[in-house]
Short mmCIF file of C-alpha atoms in Angstrom, two decimals:
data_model
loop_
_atom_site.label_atom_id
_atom_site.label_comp_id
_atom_site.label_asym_id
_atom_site.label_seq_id
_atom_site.Cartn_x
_atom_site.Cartn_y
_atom_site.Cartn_z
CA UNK A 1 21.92 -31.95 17.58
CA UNK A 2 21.40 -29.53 14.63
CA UNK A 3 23.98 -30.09 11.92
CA UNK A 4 24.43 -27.07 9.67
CA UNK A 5 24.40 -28.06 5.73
CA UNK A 6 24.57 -25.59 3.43
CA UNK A 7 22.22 -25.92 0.02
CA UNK A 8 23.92 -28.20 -2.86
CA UNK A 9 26.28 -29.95 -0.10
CA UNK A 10 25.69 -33.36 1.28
CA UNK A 11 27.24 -33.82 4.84
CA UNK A 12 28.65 -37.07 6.99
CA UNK A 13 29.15 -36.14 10.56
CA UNK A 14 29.63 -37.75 13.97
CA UNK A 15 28.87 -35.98 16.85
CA UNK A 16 29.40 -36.03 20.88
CA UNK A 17 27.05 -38.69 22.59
CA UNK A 18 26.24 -42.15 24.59
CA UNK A 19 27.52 -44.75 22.16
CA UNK A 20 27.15 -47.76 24.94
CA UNK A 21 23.54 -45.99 25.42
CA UNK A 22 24.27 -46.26 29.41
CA UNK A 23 26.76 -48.52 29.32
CA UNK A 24 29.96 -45.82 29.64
CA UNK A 25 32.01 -45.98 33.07
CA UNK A 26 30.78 -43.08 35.09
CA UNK A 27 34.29 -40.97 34.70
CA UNK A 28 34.46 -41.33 30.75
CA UNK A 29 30.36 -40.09 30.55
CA UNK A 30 31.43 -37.01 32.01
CA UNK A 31 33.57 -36.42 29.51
CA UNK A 32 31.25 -37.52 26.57
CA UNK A 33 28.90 -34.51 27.25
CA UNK A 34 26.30 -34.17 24.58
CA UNK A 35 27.94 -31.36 22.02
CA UNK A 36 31.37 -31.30 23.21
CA UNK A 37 33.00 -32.63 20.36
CA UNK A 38 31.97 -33.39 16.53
CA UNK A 39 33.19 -33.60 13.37
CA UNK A 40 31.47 -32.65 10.07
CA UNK A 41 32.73 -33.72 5.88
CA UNK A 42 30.77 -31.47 3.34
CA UNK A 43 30.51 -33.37 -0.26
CA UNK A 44 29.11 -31.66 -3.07
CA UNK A 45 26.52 -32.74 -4.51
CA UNK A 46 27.10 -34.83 -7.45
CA UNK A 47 30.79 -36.06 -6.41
CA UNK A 48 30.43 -39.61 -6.13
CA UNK A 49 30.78 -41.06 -2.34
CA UNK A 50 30.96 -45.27 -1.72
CA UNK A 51 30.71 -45.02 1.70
CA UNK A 52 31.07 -43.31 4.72
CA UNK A 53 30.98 -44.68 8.18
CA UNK A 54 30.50 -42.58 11.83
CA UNK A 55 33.65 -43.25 14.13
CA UNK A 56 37.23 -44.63 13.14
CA UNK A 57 36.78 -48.70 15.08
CA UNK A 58 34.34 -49.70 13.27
CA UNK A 59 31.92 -50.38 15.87
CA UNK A 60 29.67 -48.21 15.79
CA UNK A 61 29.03 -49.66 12.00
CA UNK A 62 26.31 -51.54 11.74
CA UNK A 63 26.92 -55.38 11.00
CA UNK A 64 24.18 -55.59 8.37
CA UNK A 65 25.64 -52.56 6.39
CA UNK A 66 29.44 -54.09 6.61
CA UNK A 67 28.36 -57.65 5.24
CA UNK A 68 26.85 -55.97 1.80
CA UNK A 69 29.80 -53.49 1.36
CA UNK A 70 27.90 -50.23 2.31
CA UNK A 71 31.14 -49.60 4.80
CA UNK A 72 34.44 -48.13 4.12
CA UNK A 73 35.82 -51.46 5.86
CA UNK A 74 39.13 -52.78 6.19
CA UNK A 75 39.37 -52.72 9.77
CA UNK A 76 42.80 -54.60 10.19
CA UNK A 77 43.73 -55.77 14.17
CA UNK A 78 41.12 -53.31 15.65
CA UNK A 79 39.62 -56.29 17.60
CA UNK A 80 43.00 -57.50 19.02
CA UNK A 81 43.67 -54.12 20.26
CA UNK A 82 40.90 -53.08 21.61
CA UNK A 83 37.66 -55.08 23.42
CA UNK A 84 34.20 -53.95 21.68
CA UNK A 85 33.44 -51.62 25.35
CA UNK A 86 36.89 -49.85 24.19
CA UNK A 87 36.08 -49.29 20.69
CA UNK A 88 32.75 -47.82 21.39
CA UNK A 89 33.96 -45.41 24.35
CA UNK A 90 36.66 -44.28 21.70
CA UNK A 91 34.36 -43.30 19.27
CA UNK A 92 31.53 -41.92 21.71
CA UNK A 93 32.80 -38.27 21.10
CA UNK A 94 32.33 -37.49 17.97
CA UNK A 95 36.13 -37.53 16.77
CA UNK A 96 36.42 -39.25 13.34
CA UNK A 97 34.40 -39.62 10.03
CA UNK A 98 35.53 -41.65 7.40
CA UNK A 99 34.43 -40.96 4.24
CA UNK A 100 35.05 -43.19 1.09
CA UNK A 101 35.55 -41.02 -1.85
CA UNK A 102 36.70 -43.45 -4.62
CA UNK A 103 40.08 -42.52 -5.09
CA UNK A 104 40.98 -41.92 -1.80
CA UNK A 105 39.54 -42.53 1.89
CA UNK A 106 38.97 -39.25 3.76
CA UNK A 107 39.50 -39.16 7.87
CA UNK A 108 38.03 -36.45 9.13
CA UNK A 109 39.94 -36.68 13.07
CA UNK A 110 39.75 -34.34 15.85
CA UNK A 111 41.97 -35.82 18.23
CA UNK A 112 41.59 -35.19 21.81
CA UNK A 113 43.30 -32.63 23.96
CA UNK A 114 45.20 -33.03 27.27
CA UNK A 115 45.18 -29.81 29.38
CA UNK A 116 46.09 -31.55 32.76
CA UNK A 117 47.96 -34.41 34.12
CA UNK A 118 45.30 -36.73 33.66
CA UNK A 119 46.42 -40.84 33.04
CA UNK A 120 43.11 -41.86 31.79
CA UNK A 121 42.46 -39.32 29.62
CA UNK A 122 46.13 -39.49 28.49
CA UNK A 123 45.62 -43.34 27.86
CA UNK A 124 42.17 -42.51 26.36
CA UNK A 125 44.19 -39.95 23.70
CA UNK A 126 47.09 -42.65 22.79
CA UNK A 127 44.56 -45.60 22.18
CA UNK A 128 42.43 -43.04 19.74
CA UNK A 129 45.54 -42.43 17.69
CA UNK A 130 46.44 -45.81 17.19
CA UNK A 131 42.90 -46.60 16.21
CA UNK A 132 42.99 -44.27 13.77
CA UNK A 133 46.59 -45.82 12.73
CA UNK A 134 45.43 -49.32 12.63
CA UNK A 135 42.54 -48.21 10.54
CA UNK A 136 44.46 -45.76 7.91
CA UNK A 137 47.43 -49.17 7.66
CA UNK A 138 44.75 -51.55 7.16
CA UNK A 139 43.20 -49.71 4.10
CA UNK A 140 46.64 -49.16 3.26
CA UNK A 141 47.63 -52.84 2.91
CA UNK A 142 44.50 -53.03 1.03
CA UNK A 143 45.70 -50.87 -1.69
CA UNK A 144 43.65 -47.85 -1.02
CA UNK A 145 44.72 -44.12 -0.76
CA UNK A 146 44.03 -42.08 2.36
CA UNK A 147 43.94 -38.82 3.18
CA UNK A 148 43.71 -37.51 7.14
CA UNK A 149 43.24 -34.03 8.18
CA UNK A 150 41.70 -32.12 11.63
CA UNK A 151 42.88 -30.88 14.98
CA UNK A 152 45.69 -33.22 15.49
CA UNK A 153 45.85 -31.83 19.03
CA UNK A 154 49.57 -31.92 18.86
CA UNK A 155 52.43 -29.70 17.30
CA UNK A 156 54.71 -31.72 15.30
CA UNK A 157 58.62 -29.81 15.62
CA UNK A 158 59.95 -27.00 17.09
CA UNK A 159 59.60 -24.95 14.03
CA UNK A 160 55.47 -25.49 14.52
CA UNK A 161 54.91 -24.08 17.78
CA UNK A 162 56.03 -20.66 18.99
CA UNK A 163 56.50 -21.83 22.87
CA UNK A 164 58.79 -24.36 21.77
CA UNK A 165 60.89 -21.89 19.92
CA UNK A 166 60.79 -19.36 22.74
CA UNK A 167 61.56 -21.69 25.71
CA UNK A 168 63.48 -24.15 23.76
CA UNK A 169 61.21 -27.48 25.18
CA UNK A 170 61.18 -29.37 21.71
CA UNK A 171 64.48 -31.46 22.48
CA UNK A 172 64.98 -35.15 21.86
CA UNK A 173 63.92 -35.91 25.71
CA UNK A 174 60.68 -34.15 25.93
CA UNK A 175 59.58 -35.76 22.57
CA UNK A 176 60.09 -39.24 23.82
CA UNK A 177 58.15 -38.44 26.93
CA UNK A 178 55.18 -37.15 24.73
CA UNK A 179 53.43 -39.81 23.24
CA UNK A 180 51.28 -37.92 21.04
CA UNK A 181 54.00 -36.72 19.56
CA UNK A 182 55.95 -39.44 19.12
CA UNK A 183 53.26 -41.17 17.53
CA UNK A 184 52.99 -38.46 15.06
CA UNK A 185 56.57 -38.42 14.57
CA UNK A 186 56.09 -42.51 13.59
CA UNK A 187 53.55 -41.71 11.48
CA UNK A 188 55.13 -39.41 9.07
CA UNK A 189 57.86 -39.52 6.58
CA UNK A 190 60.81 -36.96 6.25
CA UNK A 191 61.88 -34.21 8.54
CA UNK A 192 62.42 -34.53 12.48
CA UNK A 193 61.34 -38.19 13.33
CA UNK A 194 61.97 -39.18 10.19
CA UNK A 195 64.26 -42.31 11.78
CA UNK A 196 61.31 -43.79 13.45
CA UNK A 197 58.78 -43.03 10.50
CA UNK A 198 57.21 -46.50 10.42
CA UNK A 199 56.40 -48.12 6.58
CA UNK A 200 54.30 -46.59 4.12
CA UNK A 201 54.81 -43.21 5.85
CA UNK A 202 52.65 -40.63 5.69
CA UNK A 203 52.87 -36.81 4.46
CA UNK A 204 52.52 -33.77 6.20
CA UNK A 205 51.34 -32.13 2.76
CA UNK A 206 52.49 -28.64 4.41
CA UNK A 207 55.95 -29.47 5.57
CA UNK A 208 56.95 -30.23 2.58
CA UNK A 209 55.38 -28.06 0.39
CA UNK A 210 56.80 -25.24 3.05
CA UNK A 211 59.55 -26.98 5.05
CA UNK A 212 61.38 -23.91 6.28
CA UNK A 213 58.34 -21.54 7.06
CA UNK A 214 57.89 -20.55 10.51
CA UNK A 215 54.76 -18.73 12.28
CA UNK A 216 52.60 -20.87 10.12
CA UNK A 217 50.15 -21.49 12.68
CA UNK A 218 46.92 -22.38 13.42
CA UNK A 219 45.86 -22.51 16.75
CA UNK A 220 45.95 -19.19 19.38
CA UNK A 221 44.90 -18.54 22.60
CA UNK A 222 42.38 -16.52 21.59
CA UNK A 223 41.06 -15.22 25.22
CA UNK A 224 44.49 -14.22 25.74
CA UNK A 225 45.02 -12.55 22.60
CA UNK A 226 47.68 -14.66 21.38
CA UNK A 227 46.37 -14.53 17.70
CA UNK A 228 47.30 -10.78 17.44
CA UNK A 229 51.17 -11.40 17.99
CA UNK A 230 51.21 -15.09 16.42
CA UNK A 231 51.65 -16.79 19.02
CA UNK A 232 50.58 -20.28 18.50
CA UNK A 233 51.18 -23.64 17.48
CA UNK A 234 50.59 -25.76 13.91
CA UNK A 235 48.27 -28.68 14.88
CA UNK A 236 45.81 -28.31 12.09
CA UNK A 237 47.25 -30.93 9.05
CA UNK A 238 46.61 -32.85 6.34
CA UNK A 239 48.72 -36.42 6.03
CA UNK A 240 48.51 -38.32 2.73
CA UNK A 241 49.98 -41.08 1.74
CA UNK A 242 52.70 -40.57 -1.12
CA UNK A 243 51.04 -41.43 -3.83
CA UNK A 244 48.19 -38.55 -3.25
CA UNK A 245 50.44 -36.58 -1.50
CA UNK A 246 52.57 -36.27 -4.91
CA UNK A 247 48.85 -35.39 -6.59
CA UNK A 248 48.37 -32.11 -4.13
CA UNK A 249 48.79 -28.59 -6.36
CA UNK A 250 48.44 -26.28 -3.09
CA UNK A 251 48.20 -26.25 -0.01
CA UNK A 252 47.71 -23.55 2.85
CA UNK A 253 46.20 -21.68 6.10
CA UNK A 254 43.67 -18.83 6.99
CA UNK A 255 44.92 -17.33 9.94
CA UNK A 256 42.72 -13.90 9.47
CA UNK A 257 39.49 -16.42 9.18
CA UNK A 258 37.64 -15.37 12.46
CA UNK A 259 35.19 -17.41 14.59
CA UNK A 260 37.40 -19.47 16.44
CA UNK A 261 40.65 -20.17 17.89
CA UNK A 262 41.64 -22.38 15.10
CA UNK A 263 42.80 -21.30 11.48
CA UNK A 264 40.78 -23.46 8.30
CA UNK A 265 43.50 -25.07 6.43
CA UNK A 266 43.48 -27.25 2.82
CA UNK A 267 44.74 -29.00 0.26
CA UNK A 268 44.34 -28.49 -3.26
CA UNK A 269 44.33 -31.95 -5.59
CA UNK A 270 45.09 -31.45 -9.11
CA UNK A 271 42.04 -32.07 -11.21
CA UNK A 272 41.91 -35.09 -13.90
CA UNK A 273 44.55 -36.98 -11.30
CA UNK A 274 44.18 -40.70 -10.10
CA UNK A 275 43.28 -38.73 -6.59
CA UNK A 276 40.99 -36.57 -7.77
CA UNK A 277 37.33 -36.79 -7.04
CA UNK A 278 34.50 -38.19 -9.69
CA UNK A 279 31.33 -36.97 -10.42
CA UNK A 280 28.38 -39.72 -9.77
CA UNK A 281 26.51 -38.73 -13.34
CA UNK A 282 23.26 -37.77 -11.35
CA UNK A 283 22.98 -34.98 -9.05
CA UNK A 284 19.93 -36.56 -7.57
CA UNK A 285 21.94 -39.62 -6.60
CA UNK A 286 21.09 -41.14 -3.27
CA UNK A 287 23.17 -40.26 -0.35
CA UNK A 288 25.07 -43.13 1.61
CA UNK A 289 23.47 -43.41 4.69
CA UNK A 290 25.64 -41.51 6.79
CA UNK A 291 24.97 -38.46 4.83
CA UNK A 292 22.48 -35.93 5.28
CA UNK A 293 20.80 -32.81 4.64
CA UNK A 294 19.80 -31.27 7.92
CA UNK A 295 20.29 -27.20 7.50
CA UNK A 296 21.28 -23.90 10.08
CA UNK A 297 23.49 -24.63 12.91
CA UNK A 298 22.69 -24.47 16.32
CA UNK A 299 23.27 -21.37 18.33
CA UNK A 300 25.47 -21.15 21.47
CA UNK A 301 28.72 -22.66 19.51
CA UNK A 302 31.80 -20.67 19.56
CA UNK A 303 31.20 -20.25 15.43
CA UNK A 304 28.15 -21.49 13.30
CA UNK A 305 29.25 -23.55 10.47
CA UNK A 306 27.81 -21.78 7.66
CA UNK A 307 30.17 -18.36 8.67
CA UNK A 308 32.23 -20.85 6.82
CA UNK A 309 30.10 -20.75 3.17
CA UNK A 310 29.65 -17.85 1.22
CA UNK A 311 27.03 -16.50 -1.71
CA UNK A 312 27.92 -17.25 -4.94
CA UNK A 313 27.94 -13.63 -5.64
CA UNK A 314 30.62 -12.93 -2.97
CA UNK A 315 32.93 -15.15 -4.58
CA UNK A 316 36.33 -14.04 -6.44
CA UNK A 317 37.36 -15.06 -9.36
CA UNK A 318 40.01 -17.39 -8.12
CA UNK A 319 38.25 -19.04 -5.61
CA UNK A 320 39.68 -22.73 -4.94
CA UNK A 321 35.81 -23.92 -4.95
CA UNK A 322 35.55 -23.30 -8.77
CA UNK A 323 39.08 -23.35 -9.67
CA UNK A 324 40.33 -27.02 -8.56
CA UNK A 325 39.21 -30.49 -6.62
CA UNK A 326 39.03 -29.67 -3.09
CA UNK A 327 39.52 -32.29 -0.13
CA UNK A 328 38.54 -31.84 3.59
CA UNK A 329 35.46 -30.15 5.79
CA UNK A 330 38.58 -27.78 6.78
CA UNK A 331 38.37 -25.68 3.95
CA UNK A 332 36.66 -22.82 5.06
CA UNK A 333 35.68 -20.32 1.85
CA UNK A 334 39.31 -18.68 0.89
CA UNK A 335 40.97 -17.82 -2.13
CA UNK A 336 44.65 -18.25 -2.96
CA UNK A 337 46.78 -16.33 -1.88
CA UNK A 338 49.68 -14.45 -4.49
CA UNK A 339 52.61 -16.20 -4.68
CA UNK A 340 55.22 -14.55 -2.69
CA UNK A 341 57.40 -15.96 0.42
CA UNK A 342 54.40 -16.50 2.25
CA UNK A 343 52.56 -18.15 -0.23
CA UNK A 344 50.62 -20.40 2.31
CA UNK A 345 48.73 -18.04 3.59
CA UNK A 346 45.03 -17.10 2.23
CA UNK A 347 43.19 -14.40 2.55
CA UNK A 348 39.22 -15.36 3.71
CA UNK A 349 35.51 -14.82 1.83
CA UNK A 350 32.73 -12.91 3.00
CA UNK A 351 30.43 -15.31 4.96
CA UNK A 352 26.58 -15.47 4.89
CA UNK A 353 25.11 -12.12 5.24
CA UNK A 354 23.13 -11.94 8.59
CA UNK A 355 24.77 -14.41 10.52
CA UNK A 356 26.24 -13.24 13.87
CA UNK A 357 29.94 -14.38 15.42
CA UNK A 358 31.32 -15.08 18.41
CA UNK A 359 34.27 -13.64 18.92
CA UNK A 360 37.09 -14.18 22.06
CA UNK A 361 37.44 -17.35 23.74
CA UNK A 362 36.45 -21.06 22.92
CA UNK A 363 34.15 -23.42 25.00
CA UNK A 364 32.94 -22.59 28.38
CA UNK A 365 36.65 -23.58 29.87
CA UNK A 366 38.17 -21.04 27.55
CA UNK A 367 40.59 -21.75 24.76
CA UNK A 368 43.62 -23.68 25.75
CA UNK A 369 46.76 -22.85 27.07
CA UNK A 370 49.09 -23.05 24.16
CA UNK A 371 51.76 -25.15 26.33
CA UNK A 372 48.82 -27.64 27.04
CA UNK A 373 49.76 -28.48 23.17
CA UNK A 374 53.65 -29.59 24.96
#
């Protein structure tokens, strides 16, 4: 696949493919269709990355690169929980990059979504998340930072998803019988759940920044028109652990960024902190082996990726790019908003000149109902 990388960025990436190269039961190939899913972390270059590794299990790490320490590691029960066949099918679409940035480990996730009832792919959802939980808890216990954001595929409270507010379907019962959600709800500390949250808890960075705001959303229907009335859900996040969480300066959404039927979002970490990034000293250091260069996106995606970069001469003067550190590939060229009651919100760049959008609906099955989210 062609993996869009904009001049003076490095990227680490994972994309859609045959990770048992044949090896995948015949029912989860189908799903693993080659550009499906993928998931992309742009680094500038010159900030310092240790290491960076394709998939959240592990195993699609090689052994060679683990045993020298050119792997994020710290890989906790991952082998109890899951047989090597398991851990490879998990990370065969494309759904999680780790990237080590020194004072904190990125995960860049895009869970998967459930639009029918469908066990397996249910089951397949559930063992993803706790991969990535045994994996963020194992660096934990190790004494690292971490710091998760992507398409969580799942609305955490009523307050984060119009339907639930409309139709009232956010009580106690239906949570319980989600078990996205009420992993989610274990994960993270403070707010509804909060009774369950598990040890070192993590943050939703935006809840508490902006625990009372509602229509902050960032997913639509777009091929129904449901971004023109708000009518969405909030399943775009960051979650940090405390310590970095207490580091972040802003954070925010992009609803009027078009291209697809899901809103960029960010955090801001305050520059000259423990969790701020570090410059490696040489621009012309050597990327980890993950990383690479690879330019121009590929054409028949519902958005290119660089409709996501702008010139330098389009910027304004208080871009977030010049003006503070900047964590995640979700930020997606905005400027801060002015403070006022809806200070989350920010207003997007100019993209590249010459490069064309698609507009209206997502993949070839059409965006997603928003109750599929439920």
């Amino acid at each position: 696949p062609e993996i869009a990388c904009p001049s003076g960025w490095d990227s680490y990436h994972a994309v859609c493919g045959d990770a048992l190269g044949g090896a995948i039961p015949t029912t989860s190939r189908g799903r693993s269709k080659t550009g499906y899913a993928g998931v992309a972390t742009y680094v500038r270059i010159g900030r310092r990355v240790v290491a960076a590794e394709e998939g959240v299990t592990g195993a699609l790490t090689p052994p060679e690169r683990i045993a020298c320490g050119d792997a994020v590691g710290h890989y906790g029960r991952m082998s109890e929980a899951f047989d090597r066949a398991r851990m490879l099918e998990l990370d065969s679409e494309g759904r999680c990059v780790l990237v080590d940035l020194g004072a904190f480990v990125l995960f860049n996730v895009y869970a998967p979504s459930l639009s029918s009832d469908d066990e397996d792919r249910e089951r397949f959802k559930l063992d993803f998340l706790v991969a990535v939980e045994i994996r963020y808890r194992a660096l934990l216990d190790a004494g690292r930072r971490v710091v998760l954001c992507g398409d969580w595929n799942v609305s955490y409270g009523v307050i984060d998803s119009a339907v639930a507010i409309e139709e009232r379907l956010m009580d106690e019962a239906l949570c319980e019988r989600n078990q996205s959600r009420r992993w989610l709800r274990r994960q993270v500390s403070g707010g509804e759940g909060a009774k369950g949250a598990e040890r070192d808890s993590l943050v939703d960075v935006f809840r508490r920044e902006y625990p009372a705001a509602r229509g902050a959303y960032t997913c639509w229907n777009v091929s129904a028109g449901a971004q023109l009335t708000n009518y969405g859900s909030r399943i775009d996040y960051f979650l940090c652990d405390e310590v970095t969480a207490a580091s972040v300066t802003r954070c925010g959404i992009a609803p009027k960024h078009e291209g697809s039927d899901h809103a960029p979002v960010f955090i801001i970490i305050r520059r000259g902190s423990d969790c701020s990034l570090k410059d490696t000293g040489n621009e012309g250091n050597a990327v980890n082996p993950l990383g690479s260069s690879a330019c121009v996106a590929a054409a028949g995606r519902q958005a290119r990726l660089t409709d996501s970069f702008f010139k330098a001469s389009a910027r304004a003067p208080n871009d977030i790019w010049g003006s503070a550190e900047t964590v995640g590939g979700a930020v997606h060229g905005m400027a801060i908003a002015n403070g006022d009651d809806r200070g989350y919100l920010a207003r997007p760049q100019p993209a590249l000149a010459g490069v064309k959008r698609k507009h209206g609906g997502g993949g070839a099955g059409g965006a997603a109902s928003i109750k599929s989210f439920f």
